[in-house]
mmCIF file of C-alpha atoms in Angstrom:
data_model
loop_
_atom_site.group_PDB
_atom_site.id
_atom_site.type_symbol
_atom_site.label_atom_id
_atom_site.label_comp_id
_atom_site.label_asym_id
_atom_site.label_seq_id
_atom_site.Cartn_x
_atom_site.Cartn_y
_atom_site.Cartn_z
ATOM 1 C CA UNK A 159 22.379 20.165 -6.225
ATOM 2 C CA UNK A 160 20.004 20.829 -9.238
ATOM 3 C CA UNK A 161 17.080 22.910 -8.976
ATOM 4 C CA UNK A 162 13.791 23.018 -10.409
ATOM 5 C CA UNK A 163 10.064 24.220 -9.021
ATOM 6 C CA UNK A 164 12.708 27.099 -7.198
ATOM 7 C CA UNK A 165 13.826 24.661 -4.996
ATOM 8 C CA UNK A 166 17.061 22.953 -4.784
ATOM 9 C CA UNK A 167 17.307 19.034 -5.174
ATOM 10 C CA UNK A 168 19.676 16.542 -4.373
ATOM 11 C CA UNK A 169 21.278 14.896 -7.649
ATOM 12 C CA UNK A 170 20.472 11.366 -7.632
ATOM 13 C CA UNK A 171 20.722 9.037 -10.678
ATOM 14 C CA UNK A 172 16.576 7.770 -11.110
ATOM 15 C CA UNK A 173 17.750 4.276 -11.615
ATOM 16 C CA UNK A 174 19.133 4.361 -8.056
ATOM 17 C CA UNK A 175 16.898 6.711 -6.128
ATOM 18 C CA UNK A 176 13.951 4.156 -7.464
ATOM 19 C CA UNK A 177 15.591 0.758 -7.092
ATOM 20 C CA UNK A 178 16.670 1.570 -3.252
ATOM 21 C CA UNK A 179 13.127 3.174 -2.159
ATOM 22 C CA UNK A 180 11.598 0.540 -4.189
ATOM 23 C CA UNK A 181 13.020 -2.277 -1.987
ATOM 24 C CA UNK A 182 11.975 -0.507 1.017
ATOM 25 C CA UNK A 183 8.482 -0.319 -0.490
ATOM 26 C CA UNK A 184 8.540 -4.249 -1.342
ATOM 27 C CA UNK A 185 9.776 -4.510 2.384
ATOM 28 C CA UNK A 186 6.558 -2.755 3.336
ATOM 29 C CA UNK A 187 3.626 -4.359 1.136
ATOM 30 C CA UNK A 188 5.422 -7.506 2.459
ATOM 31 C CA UNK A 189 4.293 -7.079 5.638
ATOM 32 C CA UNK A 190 1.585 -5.260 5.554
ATOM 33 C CA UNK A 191 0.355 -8.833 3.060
ATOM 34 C CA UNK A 192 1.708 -11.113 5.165
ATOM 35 C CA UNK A 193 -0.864 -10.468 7.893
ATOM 36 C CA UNK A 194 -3.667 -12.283 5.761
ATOM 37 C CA UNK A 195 -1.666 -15.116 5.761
ATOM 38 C CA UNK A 196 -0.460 -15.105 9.170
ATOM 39 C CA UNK A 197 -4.026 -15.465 10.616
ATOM 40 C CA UNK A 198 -4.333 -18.216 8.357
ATOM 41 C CA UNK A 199 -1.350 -20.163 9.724
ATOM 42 C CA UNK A 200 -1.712 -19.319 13.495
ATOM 43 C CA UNK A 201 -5.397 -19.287 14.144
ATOM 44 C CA UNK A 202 -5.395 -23.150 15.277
ATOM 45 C CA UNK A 203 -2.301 -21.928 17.544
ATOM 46 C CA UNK A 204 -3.224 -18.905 18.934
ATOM 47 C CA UNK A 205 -7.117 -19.897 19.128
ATOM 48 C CA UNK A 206 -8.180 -16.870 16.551
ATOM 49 C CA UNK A 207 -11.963 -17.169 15.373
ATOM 50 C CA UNK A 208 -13.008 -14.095 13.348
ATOM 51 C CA UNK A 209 -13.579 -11.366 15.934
ATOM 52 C CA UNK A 210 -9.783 -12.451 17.677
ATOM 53 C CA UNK A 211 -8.932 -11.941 13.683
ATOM 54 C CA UNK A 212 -10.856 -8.927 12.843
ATOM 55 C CA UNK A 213 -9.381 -7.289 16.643
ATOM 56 C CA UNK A 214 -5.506 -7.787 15.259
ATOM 57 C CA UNK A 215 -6.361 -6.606 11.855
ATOM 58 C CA UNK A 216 -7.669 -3.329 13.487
ATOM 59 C CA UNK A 217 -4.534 -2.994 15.964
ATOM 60 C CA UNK A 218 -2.884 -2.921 12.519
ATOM 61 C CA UNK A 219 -5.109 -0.219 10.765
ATOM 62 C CA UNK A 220 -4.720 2.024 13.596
ATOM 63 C CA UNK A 221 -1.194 1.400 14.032
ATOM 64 C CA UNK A 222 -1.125 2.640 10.299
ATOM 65 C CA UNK A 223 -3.673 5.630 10.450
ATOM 66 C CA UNK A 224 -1.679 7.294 13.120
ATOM 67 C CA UNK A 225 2.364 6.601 11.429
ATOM 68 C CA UNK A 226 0.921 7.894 7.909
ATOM 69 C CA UNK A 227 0.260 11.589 9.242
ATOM 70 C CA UNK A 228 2.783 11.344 12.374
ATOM 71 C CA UNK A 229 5.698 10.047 10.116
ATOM 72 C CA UNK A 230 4.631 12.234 7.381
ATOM 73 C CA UNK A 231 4.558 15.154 8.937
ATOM 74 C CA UNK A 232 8.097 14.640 11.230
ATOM 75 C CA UNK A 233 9.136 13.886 6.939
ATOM 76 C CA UNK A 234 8.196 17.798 6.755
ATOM 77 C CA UNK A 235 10.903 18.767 9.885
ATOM 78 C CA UNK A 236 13.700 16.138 9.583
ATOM 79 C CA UNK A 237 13.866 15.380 6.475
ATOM 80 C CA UNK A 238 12.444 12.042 4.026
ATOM 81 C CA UNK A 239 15.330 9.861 4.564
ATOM 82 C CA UNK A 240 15.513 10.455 8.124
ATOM 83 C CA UNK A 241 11.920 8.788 9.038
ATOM 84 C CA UNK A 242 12.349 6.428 6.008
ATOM 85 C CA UNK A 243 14.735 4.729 7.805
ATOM 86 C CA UNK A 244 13.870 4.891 11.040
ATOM 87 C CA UNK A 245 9.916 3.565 9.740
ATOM 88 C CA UNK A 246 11.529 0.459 8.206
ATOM 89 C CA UNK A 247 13.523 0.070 11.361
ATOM 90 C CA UNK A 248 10.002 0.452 13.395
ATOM 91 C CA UNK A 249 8.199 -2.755 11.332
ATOM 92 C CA UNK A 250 11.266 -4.926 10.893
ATOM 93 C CA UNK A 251 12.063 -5.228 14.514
ATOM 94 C CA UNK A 252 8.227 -5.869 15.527
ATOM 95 C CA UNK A 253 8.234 -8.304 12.550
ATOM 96 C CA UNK A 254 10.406 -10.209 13.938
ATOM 97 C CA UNK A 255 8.593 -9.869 17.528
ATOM 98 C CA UNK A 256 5.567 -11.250 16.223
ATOM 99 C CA UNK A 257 7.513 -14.507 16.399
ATOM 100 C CA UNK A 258 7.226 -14.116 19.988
ATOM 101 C CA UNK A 259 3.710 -13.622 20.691
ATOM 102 C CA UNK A 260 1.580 -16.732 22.675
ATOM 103 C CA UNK A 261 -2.121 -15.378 22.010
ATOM 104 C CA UNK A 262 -4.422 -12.795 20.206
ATOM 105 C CA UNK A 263 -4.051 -9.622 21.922
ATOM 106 C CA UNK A 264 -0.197 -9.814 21.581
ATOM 107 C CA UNK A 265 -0.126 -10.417 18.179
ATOM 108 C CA UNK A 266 -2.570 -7.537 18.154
ATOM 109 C CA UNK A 267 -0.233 -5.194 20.160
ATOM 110 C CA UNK A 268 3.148 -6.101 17.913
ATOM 111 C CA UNK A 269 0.905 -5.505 15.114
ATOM 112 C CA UNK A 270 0.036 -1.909 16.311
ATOM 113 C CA UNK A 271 3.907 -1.391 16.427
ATOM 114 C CA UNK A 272 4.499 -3.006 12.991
ATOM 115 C CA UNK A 273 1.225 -0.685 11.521
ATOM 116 C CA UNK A 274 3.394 2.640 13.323
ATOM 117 C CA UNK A 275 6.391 2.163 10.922
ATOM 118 C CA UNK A 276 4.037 0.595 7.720
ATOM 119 C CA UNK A 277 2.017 3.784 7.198
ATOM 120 C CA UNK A 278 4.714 6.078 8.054
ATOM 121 C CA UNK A 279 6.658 4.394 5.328
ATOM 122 C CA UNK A 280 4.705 5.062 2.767
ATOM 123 C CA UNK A 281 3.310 9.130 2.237
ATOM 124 C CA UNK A 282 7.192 9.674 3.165
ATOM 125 C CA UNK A 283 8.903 7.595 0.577
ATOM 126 C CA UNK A 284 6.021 8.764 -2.295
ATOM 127 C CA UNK A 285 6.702 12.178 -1.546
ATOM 128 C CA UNK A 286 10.878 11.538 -1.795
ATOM 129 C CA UNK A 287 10.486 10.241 -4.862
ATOM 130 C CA UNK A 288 8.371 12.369 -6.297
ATOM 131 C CA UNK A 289 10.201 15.654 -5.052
ATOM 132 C CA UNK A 290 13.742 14.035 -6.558
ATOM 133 C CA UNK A 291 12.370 13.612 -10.137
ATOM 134 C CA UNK A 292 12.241 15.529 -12.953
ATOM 135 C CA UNK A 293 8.683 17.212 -13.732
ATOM 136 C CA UNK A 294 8.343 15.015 -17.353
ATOM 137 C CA UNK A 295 9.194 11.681 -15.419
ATOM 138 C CA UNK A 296 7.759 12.107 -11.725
ATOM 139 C CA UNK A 297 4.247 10.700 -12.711
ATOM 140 C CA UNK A 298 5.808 7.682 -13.953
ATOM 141 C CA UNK A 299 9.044 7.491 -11.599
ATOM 142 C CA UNK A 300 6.399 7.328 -8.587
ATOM 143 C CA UNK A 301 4.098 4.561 -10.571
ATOM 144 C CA UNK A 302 6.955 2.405 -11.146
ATOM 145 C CA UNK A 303 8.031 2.695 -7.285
ATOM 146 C CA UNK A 304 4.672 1.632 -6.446
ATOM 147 C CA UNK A 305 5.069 -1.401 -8.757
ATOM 148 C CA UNK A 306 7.439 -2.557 -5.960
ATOM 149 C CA UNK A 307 4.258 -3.470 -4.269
ATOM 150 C CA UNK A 308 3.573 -6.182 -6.377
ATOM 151 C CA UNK A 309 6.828 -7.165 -5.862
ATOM 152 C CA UNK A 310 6.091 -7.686 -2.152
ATOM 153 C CA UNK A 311 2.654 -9.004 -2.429
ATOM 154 C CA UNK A 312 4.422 -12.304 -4.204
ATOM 155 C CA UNK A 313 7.393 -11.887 -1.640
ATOM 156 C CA UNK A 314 4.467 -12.225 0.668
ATOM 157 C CA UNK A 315 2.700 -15.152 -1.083
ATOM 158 C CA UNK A 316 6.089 -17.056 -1.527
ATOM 159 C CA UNK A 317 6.933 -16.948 2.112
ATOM 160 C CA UNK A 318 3.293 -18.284 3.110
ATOM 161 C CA UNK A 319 4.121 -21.179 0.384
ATOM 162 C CA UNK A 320 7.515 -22.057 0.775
ATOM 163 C CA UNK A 321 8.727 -20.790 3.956
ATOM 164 C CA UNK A 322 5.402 -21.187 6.536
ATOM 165 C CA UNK A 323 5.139 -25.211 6.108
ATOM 166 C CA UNK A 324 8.925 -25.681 6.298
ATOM 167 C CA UNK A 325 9.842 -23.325 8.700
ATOM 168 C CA UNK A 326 6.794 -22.655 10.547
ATOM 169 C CA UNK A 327 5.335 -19.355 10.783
ATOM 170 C CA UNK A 328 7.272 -18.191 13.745
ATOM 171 C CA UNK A 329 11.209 -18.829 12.316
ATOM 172 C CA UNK A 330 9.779 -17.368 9.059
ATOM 173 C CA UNK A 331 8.865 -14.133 10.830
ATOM 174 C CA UNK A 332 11.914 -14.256 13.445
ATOM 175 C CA UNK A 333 14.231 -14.101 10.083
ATOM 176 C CA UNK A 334 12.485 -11.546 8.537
ATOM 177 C CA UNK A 335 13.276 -8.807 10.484
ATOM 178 C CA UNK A 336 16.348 -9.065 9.092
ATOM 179 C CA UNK A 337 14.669 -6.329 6.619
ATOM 180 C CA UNK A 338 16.012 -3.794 9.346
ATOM 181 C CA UNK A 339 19.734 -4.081 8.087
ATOM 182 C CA UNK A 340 17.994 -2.537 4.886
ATOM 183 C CA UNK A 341 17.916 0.854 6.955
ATOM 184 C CA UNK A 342 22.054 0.976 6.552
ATOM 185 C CA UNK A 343 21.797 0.429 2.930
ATOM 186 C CA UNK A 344 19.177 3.603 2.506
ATOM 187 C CA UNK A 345 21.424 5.406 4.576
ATOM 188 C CA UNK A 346 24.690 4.788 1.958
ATOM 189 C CA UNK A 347 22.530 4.988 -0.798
ATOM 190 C CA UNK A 348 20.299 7.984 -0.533
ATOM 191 C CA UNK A 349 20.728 11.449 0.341
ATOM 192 C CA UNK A 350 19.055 13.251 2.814
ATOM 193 C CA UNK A 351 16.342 16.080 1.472
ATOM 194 C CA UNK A 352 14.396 18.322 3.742
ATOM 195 C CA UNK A 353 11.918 21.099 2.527
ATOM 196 C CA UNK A 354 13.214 24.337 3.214
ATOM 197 C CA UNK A 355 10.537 25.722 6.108
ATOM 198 C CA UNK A 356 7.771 28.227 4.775
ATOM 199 C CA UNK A 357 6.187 29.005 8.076
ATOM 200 C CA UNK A 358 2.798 27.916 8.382
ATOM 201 C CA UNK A 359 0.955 24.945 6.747
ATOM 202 C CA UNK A 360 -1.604 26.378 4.346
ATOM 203 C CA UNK A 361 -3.004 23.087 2.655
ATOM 204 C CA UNK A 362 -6.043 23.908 0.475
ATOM 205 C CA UNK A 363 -9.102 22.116 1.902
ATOM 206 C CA UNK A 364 -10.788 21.983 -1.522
ATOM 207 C CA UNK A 365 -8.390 19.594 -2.578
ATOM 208 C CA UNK A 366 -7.932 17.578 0.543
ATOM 209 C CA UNK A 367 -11.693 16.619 0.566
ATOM 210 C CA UNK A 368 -11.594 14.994 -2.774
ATOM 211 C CA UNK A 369 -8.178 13.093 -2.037
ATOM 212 C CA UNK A 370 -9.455 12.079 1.218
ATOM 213 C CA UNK A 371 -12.556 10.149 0.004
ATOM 214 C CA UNK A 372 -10.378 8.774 -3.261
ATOM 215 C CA UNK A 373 -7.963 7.437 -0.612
ATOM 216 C CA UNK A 374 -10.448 5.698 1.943
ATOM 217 C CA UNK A 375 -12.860 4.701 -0.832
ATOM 218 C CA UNK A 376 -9.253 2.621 -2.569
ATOM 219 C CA UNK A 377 -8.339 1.443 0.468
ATOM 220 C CA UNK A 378 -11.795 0.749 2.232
ATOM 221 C CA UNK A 379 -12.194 -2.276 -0.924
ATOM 222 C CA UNK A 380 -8.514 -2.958 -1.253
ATOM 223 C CA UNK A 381 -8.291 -4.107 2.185
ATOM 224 C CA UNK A 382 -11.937 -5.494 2.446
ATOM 225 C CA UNK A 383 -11.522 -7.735 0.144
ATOM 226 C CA UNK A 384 -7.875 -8.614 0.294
ATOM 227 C CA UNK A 385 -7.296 -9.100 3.521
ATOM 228 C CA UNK A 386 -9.730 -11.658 3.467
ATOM 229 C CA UNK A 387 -9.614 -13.138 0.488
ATOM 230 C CA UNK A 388 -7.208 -16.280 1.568
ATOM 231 C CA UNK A 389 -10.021 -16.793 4.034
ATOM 232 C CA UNK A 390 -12.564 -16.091 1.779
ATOM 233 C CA UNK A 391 -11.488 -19.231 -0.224
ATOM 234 C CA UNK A 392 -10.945 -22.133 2.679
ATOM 235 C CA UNK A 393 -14.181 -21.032 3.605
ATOM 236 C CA UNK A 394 -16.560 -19.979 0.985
ATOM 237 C CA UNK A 395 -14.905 -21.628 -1.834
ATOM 238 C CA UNK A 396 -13.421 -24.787 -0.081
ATOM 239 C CA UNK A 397 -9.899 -24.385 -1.481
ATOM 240 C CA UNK A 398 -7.557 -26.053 1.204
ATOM 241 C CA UNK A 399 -4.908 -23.918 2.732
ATOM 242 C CA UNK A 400 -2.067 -24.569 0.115
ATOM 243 C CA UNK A 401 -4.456 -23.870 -2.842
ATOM 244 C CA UNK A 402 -5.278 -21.110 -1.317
ATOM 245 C CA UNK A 403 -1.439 -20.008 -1.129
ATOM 246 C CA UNK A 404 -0.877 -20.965 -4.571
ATOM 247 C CA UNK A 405 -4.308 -19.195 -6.094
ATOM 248 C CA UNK A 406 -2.951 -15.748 -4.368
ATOM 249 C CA UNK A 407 0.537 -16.320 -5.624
ATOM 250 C CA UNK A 408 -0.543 -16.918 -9.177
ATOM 251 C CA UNK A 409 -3.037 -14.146 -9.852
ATOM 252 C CA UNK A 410 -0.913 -11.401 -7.902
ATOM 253 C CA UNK A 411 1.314 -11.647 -10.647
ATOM 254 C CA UNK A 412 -1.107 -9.529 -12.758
ATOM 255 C CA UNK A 413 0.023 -6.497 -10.294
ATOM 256 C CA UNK A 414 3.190 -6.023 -12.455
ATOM 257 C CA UNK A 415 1.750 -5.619 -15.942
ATOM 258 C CA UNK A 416 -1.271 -3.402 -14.109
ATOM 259 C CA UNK A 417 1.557 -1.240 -12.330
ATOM 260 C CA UNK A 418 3.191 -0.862 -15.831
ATOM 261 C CA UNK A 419 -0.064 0.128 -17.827
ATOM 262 C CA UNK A 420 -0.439 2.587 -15.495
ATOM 263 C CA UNK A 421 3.137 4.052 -15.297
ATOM 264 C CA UNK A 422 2.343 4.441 -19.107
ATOM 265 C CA UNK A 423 -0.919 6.349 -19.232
ATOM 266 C CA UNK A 424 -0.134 8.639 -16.474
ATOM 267 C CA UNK A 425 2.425 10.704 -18.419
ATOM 268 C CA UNK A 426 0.741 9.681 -21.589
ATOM 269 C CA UNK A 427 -2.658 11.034 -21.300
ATOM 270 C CA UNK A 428 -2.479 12.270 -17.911
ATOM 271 C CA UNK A 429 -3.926 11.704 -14.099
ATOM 272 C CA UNK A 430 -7.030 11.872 -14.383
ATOM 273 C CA UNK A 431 -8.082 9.606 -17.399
ATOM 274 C CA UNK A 432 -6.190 7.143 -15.903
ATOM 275 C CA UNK A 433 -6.925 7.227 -12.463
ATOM 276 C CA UNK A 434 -10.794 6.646 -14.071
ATOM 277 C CA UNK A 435 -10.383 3.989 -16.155
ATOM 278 C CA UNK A 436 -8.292 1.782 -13.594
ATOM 279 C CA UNK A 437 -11.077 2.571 -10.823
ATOM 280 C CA UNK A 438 -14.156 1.786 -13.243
ATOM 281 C CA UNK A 439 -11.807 -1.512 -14.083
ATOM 282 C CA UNK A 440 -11.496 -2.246 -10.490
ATOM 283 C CA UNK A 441 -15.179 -1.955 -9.489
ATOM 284 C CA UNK A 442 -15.677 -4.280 -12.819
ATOM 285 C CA UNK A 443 -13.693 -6.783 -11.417
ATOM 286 C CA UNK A 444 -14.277 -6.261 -7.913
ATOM 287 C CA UNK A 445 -18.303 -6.837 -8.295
ATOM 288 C CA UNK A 446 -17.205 -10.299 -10.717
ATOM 289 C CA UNK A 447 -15.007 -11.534 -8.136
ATOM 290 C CA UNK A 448 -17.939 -11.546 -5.670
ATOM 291 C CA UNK A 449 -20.379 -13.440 -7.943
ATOM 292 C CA UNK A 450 -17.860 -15.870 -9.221
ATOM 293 C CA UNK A 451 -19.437 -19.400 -9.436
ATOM 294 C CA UNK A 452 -16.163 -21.798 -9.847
ATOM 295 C CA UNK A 453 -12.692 -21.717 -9.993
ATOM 296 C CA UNK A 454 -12.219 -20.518 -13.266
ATOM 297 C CA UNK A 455 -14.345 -17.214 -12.858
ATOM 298 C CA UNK A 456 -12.299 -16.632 -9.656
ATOM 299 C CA UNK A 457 -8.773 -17.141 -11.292
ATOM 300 C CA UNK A 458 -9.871 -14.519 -14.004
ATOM 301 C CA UNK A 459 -12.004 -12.108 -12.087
ATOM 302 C CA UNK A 460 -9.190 -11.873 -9.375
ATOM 303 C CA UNK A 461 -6.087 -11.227 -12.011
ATOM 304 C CA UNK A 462 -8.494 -8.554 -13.451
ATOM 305 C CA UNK A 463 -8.900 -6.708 -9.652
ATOM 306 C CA UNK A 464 -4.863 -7.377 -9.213
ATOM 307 C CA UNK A 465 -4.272 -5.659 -12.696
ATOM 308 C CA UNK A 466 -6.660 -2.622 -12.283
ATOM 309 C CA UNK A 467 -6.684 -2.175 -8.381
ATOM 310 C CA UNK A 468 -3.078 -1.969 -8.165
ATOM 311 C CA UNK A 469 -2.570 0.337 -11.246
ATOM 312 C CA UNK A 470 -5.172 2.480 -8.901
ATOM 313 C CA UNK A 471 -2.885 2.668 -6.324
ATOM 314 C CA UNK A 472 -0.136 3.584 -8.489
ATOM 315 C CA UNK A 473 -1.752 6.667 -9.851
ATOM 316 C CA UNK A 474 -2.690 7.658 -6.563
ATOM 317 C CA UNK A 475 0.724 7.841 -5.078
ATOM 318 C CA UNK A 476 1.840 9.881 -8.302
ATOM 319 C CA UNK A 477 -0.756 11.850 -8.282
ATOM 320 C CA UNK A 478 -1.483 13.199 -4.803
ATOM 321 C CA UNK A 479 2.187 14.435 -3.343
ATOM 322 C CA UNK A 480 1.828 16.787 -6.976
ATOM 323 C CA UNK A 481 -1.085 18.895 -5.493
ATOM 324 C CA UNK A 482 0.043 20.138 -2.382
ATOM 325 C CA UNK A 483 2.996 22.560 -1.812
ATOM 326 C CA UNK A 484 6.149 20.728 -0.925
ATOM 327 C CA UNK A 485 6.565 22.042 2.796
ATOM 328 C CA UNK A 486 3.350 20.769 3.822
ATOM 329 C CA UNK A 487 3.901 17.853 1.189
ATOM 330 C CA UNK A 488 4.868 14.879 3.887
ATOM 331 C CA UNK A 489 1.381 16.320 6.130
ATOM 332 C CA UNK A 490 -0.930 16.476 3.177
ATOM 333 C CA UNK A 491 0.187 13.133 2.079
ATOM 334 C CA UNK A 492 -0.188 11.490 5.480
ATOM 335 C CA UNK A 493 -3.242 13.021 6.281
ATOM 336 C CA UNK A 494 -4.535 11.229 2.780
ATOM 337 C CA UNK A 495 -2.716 7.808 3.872
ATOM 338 C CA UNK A 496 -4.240 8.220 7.301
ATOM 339 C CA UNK A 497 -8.091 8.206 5.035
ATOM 340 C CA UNK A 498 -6.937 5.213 3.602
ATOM 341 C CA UNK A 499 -6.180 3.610 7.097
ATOM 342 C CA UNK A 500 -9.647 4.418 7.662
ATOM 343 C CA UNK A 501 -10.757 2.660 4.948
ATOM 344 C CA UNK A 502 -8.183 0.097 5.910
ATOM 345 C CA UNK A 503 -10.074 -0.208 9.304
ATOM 346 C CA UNK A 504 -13.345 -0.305 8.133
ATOM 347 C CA UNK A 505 -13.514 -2.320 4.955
ATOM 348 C CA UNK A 506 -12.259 -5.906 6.723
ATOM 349 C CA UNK A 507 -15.424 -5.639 9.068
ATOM 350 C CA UNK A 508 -17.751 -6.290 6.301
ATOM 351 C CA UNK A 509 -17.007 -9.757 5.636
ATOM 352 C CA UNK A 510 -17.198 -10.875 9.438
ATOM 353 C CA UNK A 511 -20.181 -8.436 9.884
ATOM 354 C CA UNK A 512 -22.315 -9.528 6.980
ATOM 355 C CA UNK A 513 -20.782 -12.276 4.730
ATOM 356 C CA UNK A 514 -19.543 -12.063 1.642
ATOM 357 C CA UNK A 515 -21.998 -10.288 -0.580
ATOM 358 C CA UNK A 516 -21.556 -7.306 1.773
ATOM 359 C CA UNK A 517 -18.537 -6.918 -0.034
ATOM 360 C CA UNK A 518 -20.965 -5.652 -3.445
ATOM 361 C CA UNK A 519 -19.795 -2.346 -1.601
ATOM 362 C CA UNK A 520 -17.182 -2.459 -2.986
ATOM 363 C CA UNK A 521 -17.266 -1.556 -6.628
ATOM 364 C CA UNK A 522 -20.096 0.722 -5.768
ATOM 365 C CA UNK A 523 -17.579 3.209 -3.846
ATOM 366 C CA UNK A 524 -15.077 3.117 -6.574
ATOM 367 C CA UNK A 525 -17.758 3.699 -9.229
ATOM 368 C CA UNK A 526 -17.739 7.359 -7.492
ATOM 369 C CA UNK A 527 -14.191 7.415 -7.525
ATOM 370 C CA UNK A 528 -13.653 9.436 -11.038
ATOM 371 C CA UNK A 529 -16.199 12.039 -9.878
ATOM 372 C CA UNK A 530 -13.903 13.295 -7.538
ATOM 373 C CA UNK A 531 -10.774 12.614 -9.546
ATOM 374 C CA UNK A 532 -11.914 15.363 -11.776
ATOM 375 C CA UNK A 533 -13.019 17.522 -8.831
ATOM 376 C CA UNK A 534 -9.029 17.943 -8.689
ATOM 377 C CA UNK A 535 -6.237 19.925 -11.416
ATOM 378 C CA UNK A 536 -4.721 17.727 -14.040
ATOM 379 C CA UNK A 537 -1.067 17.669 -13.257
ATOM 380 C CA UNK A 538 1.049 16.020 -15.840
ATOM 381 C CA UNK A 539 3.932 17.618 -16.145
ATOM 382 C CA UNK A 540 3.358 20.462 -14.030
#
């Protein structure tokens, strides 16, 4: 055991304690991406129009909203490993039941399941991470596990390309929840760390407010435009459905230099600046994307949102488990991803609501982004 903050820590080598919550992380943006392309590939099957859509993408959300503070805050009692595990267990297992379902509303209720486990996942394993690292490398340690993201957004892209049109979408699913044998490898891997109780929860209000909004307004346009975007293309762009695969596939590979950049900055010139210029990037992008007149414009305007939105998200998860006490660390950090599953819940209706340009939302939330970024302490090395 080391200690540092007053509080002793579990000694685990950074290469390790990274690599195996990393996977776990790819496991999770897997299938929490994988739903965009789903609905593509069962919507003849299942008869899904965009309301039957827009219902299981909700079921989802909320599924999400509630594991994020639920799961973070059991994180607080039991300990980070604990729930880790027993989240990844949670979505692997109703992966693998989605192979199962014959219509709409029971791919919406496995999906509610599956959304329990995917938002628990993530607050808790942020907040391991971050609590296991040293002070002058947890900024960056937590960056680079979010990079793992990326890693699962073209895990999720590959399966819709390779695996959906040989396989079908159901045997792709059915094998993998195979992810849940993942749970013994955390297990062997990791040790178990649990705050020491400090009685009550005091979490400071003044800072929740500002990480609220930053979390719902990343998520709200994340998801909103996301989510949709493989749609977004058959139908307002007239891309067929392997195009479509291929066009994600290609341009989410800017996530990993984004992801990087940011890693960079955030112990180089600290949260804040950074967290700024990847939001004012994103709402660049974001409002280019939506305007884009041909294939070219998309291809570039989209590898700019996957560079800068996803460097956004890294800072985020560094940043936010560093202002709140670690007791109440898993709670504060839930309650934040539980914002974002508002966001998450409310940013897919405005494409089927009002079309496409609804989506000039967007970039005009994150433009507001940096104003409450610096409503909060600079914490770089801290």
């Amino acid at each position: 055991m080391l200690k540092w903050g007053g509080v002793a820590r579990p000694v685990v080598p950074e290469l390790r304690l990274i690599a195996v919550a990393g996977v776990g992380w790819l496991f999770d943006a897997m299938d929490v991406l994988l739903l965009s392309y789903i609905l593509v590939a069962s919507a003849a099957e299942l008869g899904l129009g965009v309301w039957e859509k827009s219902a299981v993408v909700l079921a989802n959300n909320l599924g999400m909203l509630i594991g994020a503070t639920a799961f973070g805050r059991l994180s607080d009692r039991l300990g980070r490993r604990a729930v880790f595990t027993a989240t990844l267990l949670l979505y692997s297992l109703a992966t693998s039941a989605t192979a199962l379902v014959k219509n709409g509303w029971e791919l919406a209720a496995v999906r509610l399941i599956a959304g329990l486990g995917l938002g628990g996942e993530l607050p808790v394993v942020a907040s391991y991470v971050s609590e296991l690292s040293p002070p002058e490398r947890r900024g960056r340690n937590v960056v680079v596990l979010e990079s793992f993201w990326s890693l699962g957004a073209l895990a999720a892209a590959a399966v819709a390309y390779f695996l959906f049109p040989r396989l079908g979408w159901r045997t792709s699913l059915l094998l993998l929840g195979l992810t849940a044998l993942y749970a013994a490898v955390i297990r062997a891997a990791l040790p178990e760390h649990k705050p020491a109780p400090r009685g009550a929860a005091p979490v400071e209000a003044r800072r929740l407010y500002p990480v609220w909004y930053i979390w719902l307004a990343l998520a709200f346009g994340y998801y909103g435009v996301f989510l949709w975007l493989p749609t977004i293309l058959v139908r307002e762009r007239g891309l067929a459905e392997v195009q479509t695969y291929q066009f994600m596939l290609i341009t989410t590979v800017a996530q990993i230099p984004g992801y990087l950049t940011a890693a960079y900055l955030v112990e180089r010139i600290g949260r804040r600046p950074t967290a700024a210029v990847f939001f004012l990037g994103s709402a660049a992008s974001a409002a280019a994307l939506i305007y884009s007149a041909d294939l070219p414009q998309l291809y570039a305007s989209a590898i700019a949102l996957n560079f800068f939105n996803l460097g956004a998200w890294g800072v985020v998860y560094a940043y936010t488990p560093e202002l709140f006490p670690e007791h109440v660390r898993g709670l504060a950090v839930g309650t934040a991803g539980s914002a974002a599953r508002v966001g998450m819940i409310l940013g897919p209706w405005l494409y089927p609501a009002a079309g496409l340009y609804a989506l000039a939302a967007v970039p005009l939330l994150w433009l507001a982004v940096p104003a409450a970024v610096y409503a909060l302490p600079e914490t770089k090395r801290r």
